[in-house]
Amino acid sequence: MIPQTDLSWQEESWQSALKNLVTDANELCALLQLDPQQLDLSPEAATQFQLKVPRSFVARMEIGNASDPLLRQVLNVKDELLQVPGFVSDPLEEHESNPLPGLIHKYKNRALLTVSGACAIHCRYCFRRHFDYEANNPGSDGWLPVLRYIQENPEINEIIFSGGDPLNAPDRVLKKLTEQLKNIPSLKRLRVHTRFPLVIPQRITDDCIDWLSLFSNTVVVLHINHAQEIDKHVAEAISRLKSAGLILLNQAVLLKGVNDSLKDQQDLHQSCFDLGIQPYYLHMLDPVKGSAHFDVDKDVALNLYEEMRGSLSGYMLPKLVRETPGDIAKTPL
Ligand code: SF4
């Protein structure tokens, strides 16, 4: 349901929507008619990782529901300050696979570019919430050293645009980088990891479709955790991506209090599939500092997955996986 609080976002360009994010928990509570005292808010948690949420995403939250699954993903709460053994700043040890600023080379045939250090939304469980984007800014040399590295390592045949959220960068920058990559003969595929089509659907402009279509094989990996994130504007953005012939996958994170019931999982994967998005991964939470309250116990996750196996068509069932630092790929549970 789209609440009546503030609908001005519908006419905004994506750039204006980005400038007009909700960044204050009290404003968020006011929009949702919630009493901030009920919510265990922590200003300190917001200092460590700023509250950031687009108004179009807020419009999909349920008024008066302090446990709303979309709200829980973005709200800075006291639980983030708990020190929990095993929950660390760099849970995937990405600093070990970061040969150049802007480049993460973890897996043999694919390399990831942190194209933008910023996102339209701050997901409290994000495994890169402590990532050093400053040190990973390619700087004045631009992407040339990274392009050279890719050329010198021809086993890399797939590039992943990530971040942050790569669609936070302007289309002209993304187009130029994509054209440069397209000139490297060993590269066969482009993959783009993004939440923008969900959180600011008007980001899917003609110019965006234009550079996304430069590679003949482009895979857009969306990040949808709950069916409630999908409204008609999101469906339109997905339809535009689909009409351009792009391959659409979804990866979700299994999050306590957000999507850890059978109904949540059924609704999510069925809604994705019905829009033309193939369910791909259901990730166990990466143990990043500040996110332990989202953690779902492994046995609980396996029981839930067994129920999903019995109630979803096989082609809608994502792989339940965990990422282990140093492993050759994600590990199915
Ligand atoms: S990188 Fe992705 S998961 Fe992390 S905060 Fe940004 S949008 Fe959310």
Short mmCIF file of C-alpha atoms and ligand atoms in Angstrom, two decimals:
data_model
loop_
_atom_site.label_atom_id
_atom_site.label_comp_id
_atom_site.label_asym_id
_atom_site.label_seq_id
_atom_site.Cartn_x
_atom_site.Cartn_y
_atom_site.Cartn_z
CA MET A 1 0.00 0.00 0.00
CA ILE A 2 1.39 3.43 -0.89
CA PRO A 3 0.71 5.73 2.06
CA GLN A 4 -0.50 9.30 1.64
CA THR A 5 2.38 10.89 3.55
CA ASP A 6 4.63 12.18 0.77
CA LEU A 7 4.12 11.25 -2.83
CA SER A 8 6.19 14.02 -4.42
CA TRP A 9 8.96 11.48 -5.20
CA GLN A 10 6.89 10.10 -8.07
CA GLU A 11 7.66 13.11 -10.26
CA GLU A 12 11.32 13.38 -9.29
CA SER A 13 14.32 12.53 -11.44
CA TRP A 14 16.55 9.89 -9.91
CA GLN A 15 19.18 12.55 -9.20
CA SER A 16 16.65 14.63 -7.25
CA ALA A 17 15.46 11.53 -5.39
CA LEU A 18 19.08 10.88 -4.38
CA LYS A 19 19.41 14.42 -3.03
CA ASN A 20 16.14 14.07 -1.14
CA LEU A 21 16.79 10.90 0.89
CA VAL A 22 15.49 10.47 4.43
CA THR A 23 18.57 10.55 6.66
CA ASP A 24 17.03 11.29 10.02
CA ALA A 25 15.35 8.61 12.13
CA ASN A 26 12.94 11.10 13.68
CA GLU A 27 11.72 12.18 10.24
CA LEU A 28 11.35 8.53 9.24
CA CYS A 29 9.29 7.88 12.38
CA ALA A 30 7.11 10.92 11.66
CA LEU A 31 6.45 9.74 8.09
CA LEU A 32 5.42 6.34 9.43
CA GLN A 33 3.49 7.73 12.41
CA LEU A 34 5.71 5.85 14.84
CA ASP A 35 6.86 6.94 18.26
CA PRO A 36 10.71 7.06 18.18
CA GLN A 37 10.71 5.92 21.84
CA GLN A 38 9.30 2.53 20.73
CA LEU A 39 12.13 1.78 18.38
CA ASP A 40 15.38 1.40 20.35
CA LEU A 41 17.06 3.92 18.06
CA SER A 42 20.79 4.54 18.34
CA PRO A 43 22.22 7.85 17.07
CA GLU A 44 25.68 6.31 17.56
CA ALA A 45 24.83 3.49 15.11
CA ALA A 46 23.81 6.16 12.59
CA THR A 47 27.15 7.93 13.14
CA GLN A 48 28.97 4.69 12.29
CA PHE A 49 26.77 4.01 9.24
CA GLN A 50 24.42 6.78 8.26
CA LEU A 51 20.69 6.21 7.97
CA LYS A 52 19.81 6.59 4.27
CA VAL A 53 16.58 5.64 2.60
CA PRO A 54 14.78 6.97 -0.50
CA ARG A 55 11.28 8.34 -0.01
CA SER A 56 9.87 5.96 -2.62
CA PHE A 57 11.08 3.04 -0.45
CA VAL A 58 9.60 4.63 2.68
CA ALA A 59 6.29 4.86 0.81
CA ARG A 60 6.23 1.05 0.66
CA MET A 61 6.52 0.69 4.45
CA GLU A 62 3.38 0.10 6.47
CA ILE A 63 2.23 3.11 8.49
CA GLY A 64 2.35 2.46 12.23
CA ASN A 65 4.20 -0.87 11.95
CA ALA A 66 7.41 -0.77 14.01
CA SER A 67 8.29 -4.28 12.76
CA ASP A 68 7.84 -3.50 9.09
CA PRO A 69 10.32 -5.68 7.13
CA LEU A 70 11.48 -2.75 4.99
CA LEU A 71 11.90 -0.47 7.99
CA ARG A 72 13.97 -3.08 9.84
CA GLN A 73 16.45 -3.16 6.95
CA VAL A 74 17.28 0.54 7.26
CA LEU A 75 16.72 1.64 10.85
CA ASN A 76 19.74 2.37 13.08
CA VAL A 77 19.07 0.50 16.34
CA LYS A 78 20.97 -0.14 19.57
CA ASP A 79 21.55 -3.82 18.71
CA GLU A 80 24.15 -2.65 16.17
CA LEU A 81 26.43 -1.59 19.01
CA LEU A 82 26.65 -5.09 20.52
CA GLN A 83 30.11 -6.63 20.31
CA VAL A 84 29.49 -10.19 19.14
CA PRO A 85 32.41 -12.63 18.75
CA GLY A 86 33.00 -13.52 15.09
CA PHE A 87 31.30 -10.37 13.76
CA VAL A 88 34.07 -8.27 12.24
CA SER A 89 34.64 -5.26 9.95
CA ASP A 90 35.72 -7.24 6.87
CA PRO A 91 33.93 -10.61 7.17
CA LEU A 92 34.88 -11.75 3.67
CA GLU A 93 38.51 -10.61 4.03
CA GLU A 94 38.24 -8.63 0.82
CA HIS A 95 41.40 -6.67 1.68
CA GLU A 96 43.26 -9.88 0.69
CA SER A 97 41.86 -9.69 -2.88
CA ASN A 98 42.20 -5.97 -3.54
CA PRO A 99 45.27 -5.65 -5.82
CA LEU A 100 44.41 -2.12 -7.03
CA PRO A 101 42.07 0.65 -5.83
CA GLY A 102 38.62 -0.12 -7.19
CA LEU A 103 39.38 -3.76 -8.07
CA ILE A 104 38.51 -6.90 -6.09
CA HIS A 105 39.73 -10.14 -7.68
CA LYS A 106 38.44 -13.01 -5.51
CA TYR A 107 37.46 -15.64 -8.04
CA LYS A 108 39.57 -16.82 -10.96
CA ASN A 109 37.46 -15.87 -13.98
CA ARG A 110 35.68 -12.79 -12.64
CA ALA A 111 36.72 -9.47 -11.19
CA LEU A 112 34.66 -6.88 -9.37
CA LEU A 113 34.94 -3.11 -9.77
CA THR A 114 33.74 -0.87 -6.92
CA VAL A 115 32.40 1.61 -9.44
CA SER A 116 30.79 3.84 -6.82
CA GLY A 117 31.35 4.01 -3.09
CA ALA A 118 27.88 5.35 -2.46
CA CYS A 119 24.42 3.79 -2.36
CA ALA A 120 20.88 5.13 -2.50
CA ILE A 121 19.99 3.15 0.61
CA HIS A 122 22.00 1.94 3.58
CA CYS A 123 21.15 -1.66 4.40
CA ARG A 124 22.16 -2.19 8.01
CA TYR A 125 23.39 -5.76 7.37
CA CYS A 126 25.63 -4.79 4.42
CA PHE A 127 28.92 -6.74 4.50
CA ARG A 128 30.68 -3.66 3.05
CA ARG A 129 29.33 -1.24 5.65
CA HIS A 130 32.89 -0.74 6.97
CA PHE A 131 34.61 -0.99 3.54
CA ASP A 132 37.29 1.60 2.88
CA TYR A 133 35.78 3.24 -0.21
CA GLU A 134 38.17 6.18 0.15
CA ALA A 135 41.17 3.89 -0.37
CA ASN A 136 39.33 2.21 -3.22
CA ASN A 137 38.70 5.34 -5.21
CA PRO A 138 40.66 4.85 -8.47
CA GLY A 139 41.70 8.51 -8.23
CA SER A 140 43.20 10.74 -10.89
CA ASP A 141 44.51 7.85 -13.04
CA GLY A 142 40.91 6.74 -13.39
CA TRP A 143 40.34 3.12 -14.31
CA LEU A 144 43.42 2.75 -16.56
CA PRO A 145 45.51 0.63 -14.13
CA VAL A 146 42.47 -1.60 -13.52
CA LEU A 147 41.84 -1.99 -17.26
CA ARG A 148 45.53 -2.89 -17.72
CA TYR A 149 45.28 -5.51 -14.93
CA ILE A 150 42.24 -7.09 -16.62
CA GLN A 151 44.05 -7.17 -19.96
CA GLU A 152 47.08 -8.81 -18.36
CA ASN A 153 44.90 -11.50 -16.73
CA PRO A 154 42.98 -12.98 -19.67
CA GLU A 155 41.44 -15.71 -17.48
CA ILE A 156 39.08 -12.93 -16.32
CA ASN A 157 36.11 -13.21 -18.68
CA GLU A 158 33.43 -11.52 -16.56
CA ILE A 159 33.36 -8.09 -14.94
CA ILE A 160 31.07 -7.23 -12.07
CA PHE A 161 30.04 -3.63 -11.46
CA SER A 162 29.48 -3.31 -7.74
CA GLY A 163 30.13 -0.83 -4.97
CA GLY A 164 28.41 0.71 -3.13
CA ASP A 165 25.86 0.67 -5.85
CA PRO A 166 27.26 1.12 -9.37
CA LEU A 167 24.08 2.84 -10.57
CA ASN A 168 24.91 5.66 -8.19
CA ALA A 169 27.41 6.80 -10.85
CA PRO A 170 26.22 8.91 -13.82
CA ASP A 171 25.36 7.07 -17.03
CA ARG A 172 28.08 8.89 -19.01
CA VAL A 173 30.74 7.52 -16.61
CA LEU A 174 29.27 4.03 -16.72
CA LYS A 175 29.00 4.14 -20.49
CA LYS A 176 32.63 5.18 -20.94
CA LEU A 177 33.86 2.46 -18.58
CA THR A 178 31.68 -0.18 -20.26
CA GLU A 179 33.00 0.82 -23.69
CA GLN A 180 36.59 0.54 -22.46
CA LEU A 181 35.88 -2.91 -21.04
CA LYS A 182 34.12 -4.00 -24.20
CA ASN A 183 37.40 -3.43 -26.07
CA ILE A 184 39.15 -6.11 -24.00
CA PRO A 185 38.75 -9.30 -26.09
CA SER A 186 38.87 -11.74 -23.15
CA LEU A 187 35.78 -10.17 -21.52
CA LYS A 188 32.57 -11.93 -22.49
CA ARG A 189 30.09 -10.81 -19.86
CA LEU A 190 29.13 -7.82 -17.76
CA ARG A 191 27.33 -8.28 -14.45
CA VAL A 192 25.80 -5.41 -12.50
CA HIS A 193 24.85 -5.74 -8.84
CA THR A 194 22.32 -3.09 -7.87
CA ARG A 195 19.42 -2.15 -5.60
CA PHE A 196 18.57 1.01 -7.57
CA PRO A 197 15.69 -0.48 -9.64
CA LEU A 198 14.09 -1.33 -6.29
CA VAL A 199 14.79 1.72 -4.25
CA ILE A 200 14.73 4.48 -6.93
CA PRO A 201 13.06 2.81 -9.93
CA GLN A 202 13.24 5.96 -12.07
CA ARG A 203 17.02 5.29 -12.26
CA ILE A 204 16.31 2.94 -15.19
CA THR A 205 16.56 5.64 -17.87
CA ASP A 206 17.04 5.19 -21.62
CA ASP A 207 20.71 6.13 -21.18
CA CYS A 208 21.06 3.45 -18.52
CA ILE A 209 19.53 0.79 -20.77
CA ASP A 210 21.83 2.01 -23.53
CA TRP A 211 25.14 1.20 -21.78
CA LEU A 212 23.72 -1.92 -20.11
CA SER A 213 23.10 -3.26 -23.61
CA LEU A 214 26.65 -2.72 -24.89
CA PHE A 215 27.71 -6.24 -23.94
CA SER A 216 25.70 -8.96 -25.67
CA ASN A 217 25.56 -10.79 -22.33
CA THR A 218 24.67 -8.49 -19.45
CA VAL A 219 23.34 -9.91 -16.21
CA VAL A 220 21.63 -7.55 -13.76
CA VAL A 221 21.64 -9.02 -10.27
CA LEU A 222 18.98 -7.33 -8.17
CA HIS A 223 18.82 -7.42 -4.41
CA ILE A 224 15.24 -7.84 -3.21
CA ASN A 225 14.71 -9.24 0.28
CA HIS A 226 10.94 -8.98 0.64
CA ALA A 227 7.97 -9.01 -1.76
CA GLN A 228 6.73 -5.79 -0.15
CA GLU A 229 9.67 -3.99 -1.82
CA ILE A 230 8.00 -4.48 -5.20
CA ASP A 231 5.38 -1.93 -6.24
CA LYS A 232 4.09 -0.89 -9.66
CA HIS A 233 6.99 1.55 -10.24
CA VAL A 234 9.50 -1.20 -9.51
CA ALA A 235 7.57 -3.54 -11.81
CA GLU A 236 7.82 -0.91 -14.58
CA ALA A 237 11.58 -0.57 -14.09
CA ILE A 238 11.98 -4.37 -14.19
CA SER A 239 9.86 -4.52 -17.31
CA ARG A 240 12.15 -1.98 -19.03
CA LEU A 241 15.22 -4.04 -18.14
CA LYS A 242 13.51 -7.20 -19.30
CA SER A 243 12.40 -5.64 -22.61
CA ALA A 244 16.01 -4.71 -23.32
CA GLY A 245 16.88 -8.41 -23.27
CA LEU A 246 18.95 -8.29 -20.09
CA ILE A 247 19.21 -11.36 -17.86
CA LEU A 248 17.69 -10.59 -14.44
CA LEU A 249 18.60 -12.50 -11.28
CA ASN A 250 17.80 -11.86 -7.65
CA GLN A 251 19.96 -12.39 -4.61
CA ALA A 252 18.43 -11.99 -1.18
CA VAL A 253 19.93 -12.17 2.29
CA LEU A 254 18.17 -14.29 4.91
CA LEU A 255 17.46 -11.81 7.70
CA LYS A 256 15.87 -12.42 11.08
CA GLY A 257 12.69 -10.37 11.48
CA VAL A 258 12.67 -9.43 7.78
CA ASN A 259 12.18 -12.53 5.63
CA ASP A 260 12.77 -15.59 7.85
CA SER A 261 9.33 -17.20 7.46
CA LEU A 262 8.12 -19.61 4.79
CA LYS A 263 5.46 -17.13 3.65
CA ASP A 264 8.04 -14.34 3.26
CA GLN A 265 10.24 -16.60 1.16
CA GLN A 266 7.39 -17.96 -0.97
CA ASP A 267 6.04 -14.48 -1.68
CA LEU A 268 9.49 -13.11 -2.49
CA HIS A 269 10.58 -15.75 -5.00
CA GLN A 270 7.16 -16.10 -6.63
CA SER A 271 6.88 -12.32 -7.04
CA CYS A 272 10.37 -12.16 -8.54
CA PHE A 273 9.70 -14.99 -10.95
CA ASP A 274 6.38 -13.51 -12.04
CA LEU A 275 8.21 -10.29 -12.98
CA GLY A 276 10.79 -12.21 -15.02
CA ILE A 277 13.53 -12.23 -12.37
CA GLN A 278 15.17 -15.59 -11.73
CA PRO A 279 15.73 -16.32 -8.00
CA TYR A 280 19.48 -16.95 -7.75
CA TYR A 281 20.97 -16.87 -4.24
CA LEU A 282 19.58 -16.77 -0.73
CA HIS A 283 22.65 -15.72 1.26
CA MET A 284 23.30 -16.52 4.87
CA LEU A 285 24.25 -13.29 6.63
CA ASP A 286 27.92 -12.36 6.34
CA PRO A 287 29.11 -11.76 9.91
CA VAL A 288 29.78 -8.05 9.67
CA LYS A 289 30.14 -6.02 12.85
CA GLY A 290 26.81 -4.40 13.79
CA SER A 291 24.53 -6.93 12.10
CA ALA A 292 24.36 -9.89 14.52
CA HIS A 293 20.70 -9.21 15.36
CA PHE A 294 19.82 -10.19 11.77
CA ASP A 295 21.57 -13.56 11.98
CA VAL A 296 19.48 -16.69 11.36
CA ASP A 297 20.85 -19.85 12.94
CA LYS A 298 22.13 -22.40 10.41
CA ASP A 299 19.73 -25.19 11.52
CA VAL A 300 16.77 -22.81 11.41
CA ALA A 301 17.82 -21.76 7.90
CA LEU A 302 18.14 -25.39 6.77
CA ASN A 303 14.67 -26.23 8.13
CA LEU A 304 13.20 -23.21 6.38
CA TYR A 305 14.96 -24.17 3.14
CA GLU A 306 13.54 -27.70 3.37
CA GLU A 307 10.06 -26.20 3.68
CA MET A 308 10.80 -23.96 0.69
CA ARG A 309 11.87 -27.02 -1.31
CA GLY A 310 8.51 -28.61 -0.57
CA SER A 311 6.44 -25.60 -1.50
CA LEU A 312 8.16 -23.74 -4.36
CA SER A 313 8.57 -24.98 -7.91
CA GLY A 314 12.16 -26.10 -8.38
CA TYR A 315 12.93 -23.33 -10.85
CA MET A 316 11.93 -20.70 -8.27
CA LEU A 317 14.15 -22.06 -5.51
CA PRO A 318 17.28 -19.93 -4.98
CA LYS A 319 20.49 -21.62 -3.79
CA LEU A 320 21.01 -21.23 -0.05
CA VAL A 321 24.68 -20.25 0.21
CA ARG A 322 27.32 -18.92 2.52
CA GLU A 323 30.47 -17.09 1.42
CA THR A 324 33.65 -18.26 3.09
CA PRO A 325 36.77 -16.11 2.72
CA GLY A 326 39.35 -17.74 0.45
CA ASP A 327 36.94 -20.36 -0.97
CA ILE A 328 36.81 -20.83 -4.76
CA ALA A 329 33.09 -19.94 -4.91
CA LYS A 330 30.04 -19.54 -2.68
CA THR A 331 29.30 -22.67 -0.62
CA PRO A 332 25.81 -24.23 -0.88
CA LEU A 333 24.49 -25.23 2.54
S1 SF4 B 1 26.17 -2.09 -1.16
FE1 SF4 B 1 24.12 -2.95 -1.51
S2 SF4 B 1 23.64 -4.02 0.42
FE2 SF4 B 1 25.31 -2.59 0.83
S3 SF4 B 1 24.32 -0.73 1.59
FE3 SF4 B 1 24.65 -0.50 -0.61
S4 SF4 B 1 22.73 -1.18 -1.55
FE4 SF4 B 1 22.74 -1.96 0.55
#
